[in-house]
Amino acid sequence: WKSQNGSPYPLAVYNHLIDLRMGAGKISAERGEFLKNYFAESFVPEPTTSYYNKHREPLVESLVQEYARAIPERPIYRVEADIMNLGGLNALLDNDKRLADSVIRLMAGMLKEKLDGQEYSGTKSDVAAIRHGGDELLLFVRPNDASITIERINRALAEVQKDIALFISDARLSNVKHKKEGRLPGIGIGCSAIKHEAQQ
């Protein structure tokens, strides 16, 4: 699923493939250096959440597709999540990025920890988490227990939303005005799961 350092494949594999293509004259040295720098930056976790950087999304998506085709009886769930009212949080904190990041970090960590827990996987799940936009999160969950259903995953999401709501209440962020008209106040994470189907 992923190597010990969190990469879908070791970074050295990408560098080796680039070197082979440069050696064969298929790409220029300049292009090869660009690709090596791109992959090196892509393998660094996103600094606030420690989720994968958005540049990693195609790599993770490709690996998930390979896995889903190879072992179809083992389900994979795709969880889409949004940080709610990020604009309101930034406005409240007068654009103090350090404070806003600490709130985001805690919420994102609670979400990943819940989905990675034994209760929802039989044993520990493999969770590949990506921050692919300012307020957008994507998690692929591969339970080690093939009997885990999407209903069980969505129960986990409902529970972690309650946990996040308690944290937000304690932090006195429940009544943060939403910057978009008609939206409910407060900070949180909205999320839902679908079963990931492999593309044929």
mmCIF file of C-alpha atoms in Angstrom:
data_model
loop_
_atom_site.group_PDB
_atom_site.id
_atom_site.type_symbol
_atom_site.label_atom_id
_atom_site.label_comp_id
_atom_site.label_asym_id
_atom_site.label_seq_id
_atom_site.Cartn_x
_atom_site.Cartn_y
_atom_site.Cartn_z
ATOM 1 C CA TRP A 1 0.000 0.000 0.000
ATOM 2 C CA LYS A 2 2.725 2.410 0.930
ATOM 3 C CA SER A 3 6.308 2.205 2.039
ATOM 4 C CA GLN A 4 7.447 2.850 5.588
ATOM 5 C CA ASN A 5 8.131 6.535 4.912
ATOM 6 C CA GLY A 6 4.577 7.089 3.672
ATOM 7 C CA SER A 7 5.350 7.054 -0.048
ATOM 8 C CA PRO A 8 3.334 4.820 -2.386
ATOM 9 C CA TYR A 9 6.703 3.741 -3.752
ATOM 10 C CA PRO A 10 10.106 4.808 -2.470
ATOM 11 C CA LEU A 11 11.209 8.117 -3.958
ATOM 12 C CA ALA A 12 14.341 6.372 -5.191
ATOM 13 C CA VAL A 13 12.203 4.351 -7.609
ATOM 14 C CA TYR A 14 11.009 7.518 -9.328
ATOM 15 C CA ASN A 15 14.538 8.901 -9.498
ATOM 16 C CA HIS A 16 15.791 5.635 -10.983
ATOM 17 C CA LEU A 17 13.077 5.644 -13.662
ATOM 18 C CA ILE A 18 13.895 9.250 -14.529
ATOM 19 C CA ASP A 19 17.606 8.386 -14.816
ATOM 20 C CA LEU A 20 16.775 5.493 -17.170
ATOM 21 C CA ARG A 21 14.738 7.788 -19.408
ATOM 22 C CA MET A 22 17.439 10.439 -19.433
ATOM 23 C CA GLY A 23 20.047 7.785 -20.238
ATOM 24 C CA ALA A 24 17.938 6.532 -23.127
ATOM 25 C CA GLY A 25 17.550 10.069 -24.468
ATOM 26 C CA LYS A 26 13.774 10.058 -23.910
ATOM 27 C CA ILE A 27 13.855 13.169 -21.729
ATOM 28 C CA SER A 28 16.367 15.972 -21.407
ATOM 29 C CA ALA A 29 18.579 16.472 -18.363
ATOM 30 C CA GLU A 30 16.694 19.703 -17.648
ATOM 31 C CA ARG A 31 13.349 17.881 -17.741
ATOM 32 C CA GLY A 32 14.782 15.091 -15.587
ATOM 33 C CA GLU A 33 15.887 17.547 -12.906
ATOM 34 C CA PHE A 34 12.473 19.220 -12.976
ATOM 35 C CA LEU A 35 10.744 15.851 -12.460
ATOM 36 C CA LYS A 36 13.086 14.875 -9.624
ATOM 37 C CA ASN A 37 12.395 18.173 -7.840
ATOM 38 C CA TYR A 38 8.650 17.778 -8.470
ATOM 39 C CA PHE A 39 8.547 14.308 -6.934
ATOM 40 C CA ALA A 40 10.775 15.338 -4.013
ATOM 41 C CA GLU A 41 8.383 18.197 -3.194
ATOM 42 C CA SER A 42 5.353 15.975 -3.730
ATOM 43 C CA PHE A 43 6.550 13.438 -1.188
ATOM 44 C CA VAL A 44 6.689 16.039 1.578
ATOM 45 C CA PRO A 45 3.484 15.966 3.682
ATOM 46 C CA GLU A 46 1.251 19.017 3.589
ATOM 47 C CA PRO A 47 2.573 21.046 6.553
ATOM 48 C CA THR A 48 -0.647 21.843 8.418
ATOM 49 C CA THR A 49 -2.436 18.489 8.446
ATOM 50 C CA SER A 50 0.542 16.165 7.708
ATOM 51 C CA TYR A 51 -1.737 14.646 5.038
ATOM 52 C CA TYR A 52 -0.224 13.990 1.636
ATOM 53 C CA ASN A 53 0.447 17.062 -0.467
ATOM 54 C CA LYS A 54 -2.107 17.621 -3.234
ATOM 55 C CA HIS A 55 0.583 16.870 -5.823
ATOM 56 C CA ARG A 56 0.537 13.290 -4.567
ATOM 57 C CA GLU A 57 -3.142 12.764 -5.454
ATOM 58 C CA PRO A 58 -2.513 11.213 -8.912
ATOM 59 C CA LEU A 59 0.061 8.834 -7.442
ATOM 60 C CA VAL A 60 -2.217 7.691 -4.636
ATOM 61 C CA GLU A 61 -5.223 7.437 -6.976
ATOM 62 C CA SER A 62 -3.200 5.249 -9.355
ATOM 63 C CA LEU A 63 -2.124 2.943 -6.547
ATOM 64 C CA VAL A 64 -5.684 2.664 -5.212
ATOM 65 C CA GLN A 65 -6.897 1.693 -8.672
ATOM 66 C CA GLU A 66 -4.235 -1.023 -8.943
ATOM 67 C CA TYR A 67 -5.141 -2.408 -5.536
ATOM 68 C CA ALA A 68 -8.899 -2.357 -6.172
ATOM 69 C CA ARG A 69 -8.491 -4.277 -9.425
ATOM 70 C CA ALA A 70 -6.061 -6.790 -7.950
ATOM 71 C CA ILE A 71 -8.043 -7.686 -4.808
ATOM 72 C CA PRO A 72 -11.685 -6.754 -5.476
ATOM 73 C CA GLU A 73 -13.008 -8.608 -2.434
ATOM 74 C CA ARG A 74 -11.205 -6.170 -0.115
ATOM 75 C CA PRO A 75 -13.232 -2.940 -0.077
ATOM 76 C CA ILE A 76 -11.805 0.535 -0.366
ATOM 77 C CA TYR A 77 -13.810 3.556 0.746
ATOM 78 C CA ARG A 78 -13.320 7.086 -0.517
ATOM 79 C CA VAL A 79 -14.109 9.773 2.041
ATOM 80 C CA GLU A 80 -14.628 13.329 0.836
ATOM 81 C CA ALA A 81 -14.380 15.931 3.581
ATOM 82 C CA ASP A 82 -14.592 19.720 3.717
ATOM 83 C CA ILE A 83 -13.376 22.032 6.426
ATOM 84 C CA MET A 84 -16.488 24.076 7.098
ATOM 85 C CA ASN A 85 -16.305 27.867 7.348
ATOM 86 C CA LEU A 86 -12.563 28.190 6.901
ATOM 87 C CA GLY A 87 -13.097 31.799 5.797
ATOM 88 C CA GLY A 88 -14.962 32.573 9.002
ATOM 89 C CA LEU A 89 -12.193 30.997 11.086
ATOM 90 C CA ASN A 90 -9.530 33.051 9.311
ATOM 91 C CA ALA A 91 -11.567 36.243 9.745
ATOM 92 C CA LEU A 92 -12.164 35.576 13.448
ATOM 93 C CA LEU A 93 -8.478 35.009 14.081
ATOM 94 C CA ASP A 94 -7.605 38.118 12.089
ATOM 95 C CA ASN A 95 -5.813 35.924 9.569
ATOM 96 C CA ASP A 96 -3.424 34.549 12.189
ATOM 97 C CA LYS A 97 -2.387 31.499 10.153
ATOM 98 C CA ARG A 98 -0.654 29.831 13.104
ATOM 99 C CA LEU A 99 -3.838 29.713 15.181
ATOM 100 C CA ALA A 100 -6.046 28.705 12.243
ATOM 101 C CA ASP A 101 -3.616 25.931 11.295
ATOM 102 C CA SER A 102 -3.685 24.532 14.829
ATOM 103 C CA VAL A 103 -7.489 24.171 14.662
ATOM 104 C CA ILE A 104 -7.310 22.548 11.197
ATOM 105 C CA ARG A 105 -4.510 20.228 12.339
ATOM 106 C CA LEU A 106 -6.521 18.947 15.292
ATOM 107 C CA MET A 107 -9.700 18.368 13.275
ATOM 108 C CA ALA A 108 -7.866 16.635 10.417
ATOM 109 C CA GLY A 109 -5.944 14.481 12.887
ATOM 110 C CA MET A 110 -9.140 13.414 14.658
ATOM 111 C CA LEU A 111 -10.692 12.419 11.322
ATOM 112 C CA LYS A 112 -7.728 10.321 10.186
ATOM 113 C CA GLU A 113 -7.254 8.711 13.605
ATOM 114 C CA LYS A 114 -10.905 7.652 13.734
ATOM 115 C CA LEU A 115 -10.826 6.009 10.312
ATOM 116 C CA ASP A 116 -7.537 4.311 11.103
ATOM 117 C CA GLY A 117 -8.871 2.810 14.335
ATOM 118 C CA GLN A 118 -9.353 -0.859 15.126
ATOM 119 C CA GLU A 119 -13.109 -0.489 15.691
ATOM 120 C CA TYR A 120 -13.669 0.282 12.006
ATOM 121 C CA SER A 121 -11.085 -1.997 10.449
ATOM 122 C CA GLY A 122 -10.880 -5.257 12.412
ATOM 123 C CA THR A 123 -7.221 -4.334 12.749
ATOM 124 C CA LYS A 124 -5.575 -1.078 11.801
ATOM 125 C CA SER A 125 -6.720 0.257 8.433
ATOM 126 C CA ASP A 126 -4.484 1.803 5.825
ATOM 127 C CA VAL A 127 -5.638 5.378 5.393
ATOM 128 C CA ALA A 128 -4.168 7.523 2.633
ATOM 129 C CA ALA A 129 -5.147 11.130 3.399
ATOM 130 C CA ILE A 130 -4.650 14.059 1.033
ATOM 131 C CA ARG A 131 -5.323 17.770 1.435
ATOM 132 C CA HIS A 132 -6.149 18.614 -2.138
ATOM 133 C CA GLY A 133 -7.475 22.130 -1.638
ATOM 134 C CA GLY A 134 -7.561 24.835 0.994
ATOM 135 C CA ASP A 135 -10.606 23.356 2.726
ATOM 136 C CA GLU A 136 -10.878 20.022 0.881
ATOM 137 C CA LEU A 137 -9.678 16.692 2.254
ATOM 138 C CA LEU A 138 -9.727 13.260 0.631
ATOM 139 C CA LEU A 139 -9.114 9.966 2.432
ATOM 140 C CA PHE A 140 -8.923 6.447 1.020
ATOM 141 C CA VAL A 141 -9.701 3.843 3.687
ATOM 142 C CA ARG A 142 -8.727 0.201 3.183
ATOM 143 C CA PRO A 143 -10.023 -1.893 6.108
ATOM 144 C CA ASN A 144 -8.028 -5.003 6.875
ATOM 145 C CA ASP A 145 -11.338 -6.697 7.676
ATOM 146 C CA ALA A 146 -13.220 -7.347 4.425
ATOM 147 C CA SER A 147 -16.568 -7.403 6.266
ATOM 148 C CA ILE A 148 -16.420 -3.683 7.097
ATOM 149 C CA THR A 149 -19.392 -1.989 5.387
ATOM 150 C CA ILE A 150 -19.893 1.542 4.173
ATOM 151 C CA GLU A 151 -22.538 1.966 6.900
ATOM 152 C CA ARG A 152 -19.871 1.276 9.496
ATOM 153 C CA ILE A 153 -17.513 3.782 7.903
ATOM 154 C CA ASN A 154 -20.248 6.423 7.844
ATOM 155 C CA ARG A 155 -20.993 5.710 11.532
ATOM 156 C CA ALA A 156 -17.341 6.437 12.221
ATOM 157 C CA LEU A 157 -17.647 9.707 10.340
ATOM 158 C CA ALA A 158 -20.773 10.691 12.299
ATOM 159 C CA GLU A 159 -18.986 9.958 15.570
ATOM 160 C CA VAL A 160 -15.888 11.935 14.692
ATOM 161 C CA GLN A 161 -18.059 14.876 13.634
ATOM 162 C CA LYS A 162 -19.570 14.834 17.139
ATOM 163 C CA ASP A 163 -16.082 14.686 18.660
ATOM 164 C CA ILE A 164 -14.983 17.623 16.518
ATOM 165 C CA ALA A 165 -18.122 19.569 17.509
ATOM 166 C CA LEU A 166 -17.225 19.104 21.200
ATOM 167 C CA PHE A 167 -13.689 20.305 20.551
ATOM 168 C CA ILE A 168 -15.014 23.324 18.636
ATOM 169 C CA SER A 169 -17.451 24.098 21.458
ATOM 170 C CA ASP A 170 -14.653 23.924 24.034
ATOM 171 C CA ALA A 171 -12.559 26.226 21.844
ATOM 172 C CA ARG A 172 -15.515 28.671 21.674
ATOM 173 C CA LEU A 173 -15.699 28.480 17.888
ATOM 174 C CA SER A 174 -19.263 27.172 17.585
ATOM 175 C CA ASN A 175 -20.771 30.574 16.798
ATOM 176 C CA VAL A 176 -18.232 31.814 14.277
ATOM 177 C CA LYS A 177 -20.207 33.704 11.652
ATOM 178 C CA HIS A 178 -20.134 32.121 8.205
ATOM 179 C CA LYS A 179 -18.855 34.443 5.495
ATOM 180 C CA LYS A 180 -21.352 33.054 2.963
ATOM 181 C CA GLU A 181 -24.899 34.280 3.373
ATOM 182 C CA GLY A 182 -27.406 31.735 4.694
ATOM 183 C CA ARG A 183 -24.819 29.259 5.947
ATOM 184 C CA LEU A 184 -24.870 28.018 9.538
ATOM 185 C CA PRO A 185 -22.256 29.435 11.913
ATOM 186 C CA GLY A 186 -19.426 27.448 13.435
ATOM 187 C CA ILE A 187 -16.349 25.494 12.379
ATOM 188 C CA GLY A 188 -16.176 21.774 11.666
ATOM 189 C CA ILE A 189 -15.629 19.067 9.075
ATOM 190 C CA GLY A 190 -18.389 17.789 6.818
ATOM 191 C CA CYS A 191 -17.700 14.342 5.385
ATOM 192 C CA SER A 192 -19.231 11.298 3.738
ATOM 193 C CA ALA A 193 -17.994 7.998 2.301
ATOM 194 C CA ILE A 194 -18.607 6.115 -0.913
ATOM 195 C CA LYS A 195 -17.336 2.682 -1.864
ATOM 196 C CA HIS A 196 -14.486 3.057 -4.289
ATOM 197 C CA GLU A 197 -15.062 1.151 -7.523
ATOM 198 C CA ALA A 198 -12.056 0.262 -9.645
ATOM 199 C CA GLN A 199 -11.995 1.555 -13.194
ATOM 200 C CA GLN A 200 -11.784 -1.292 -15.698
#
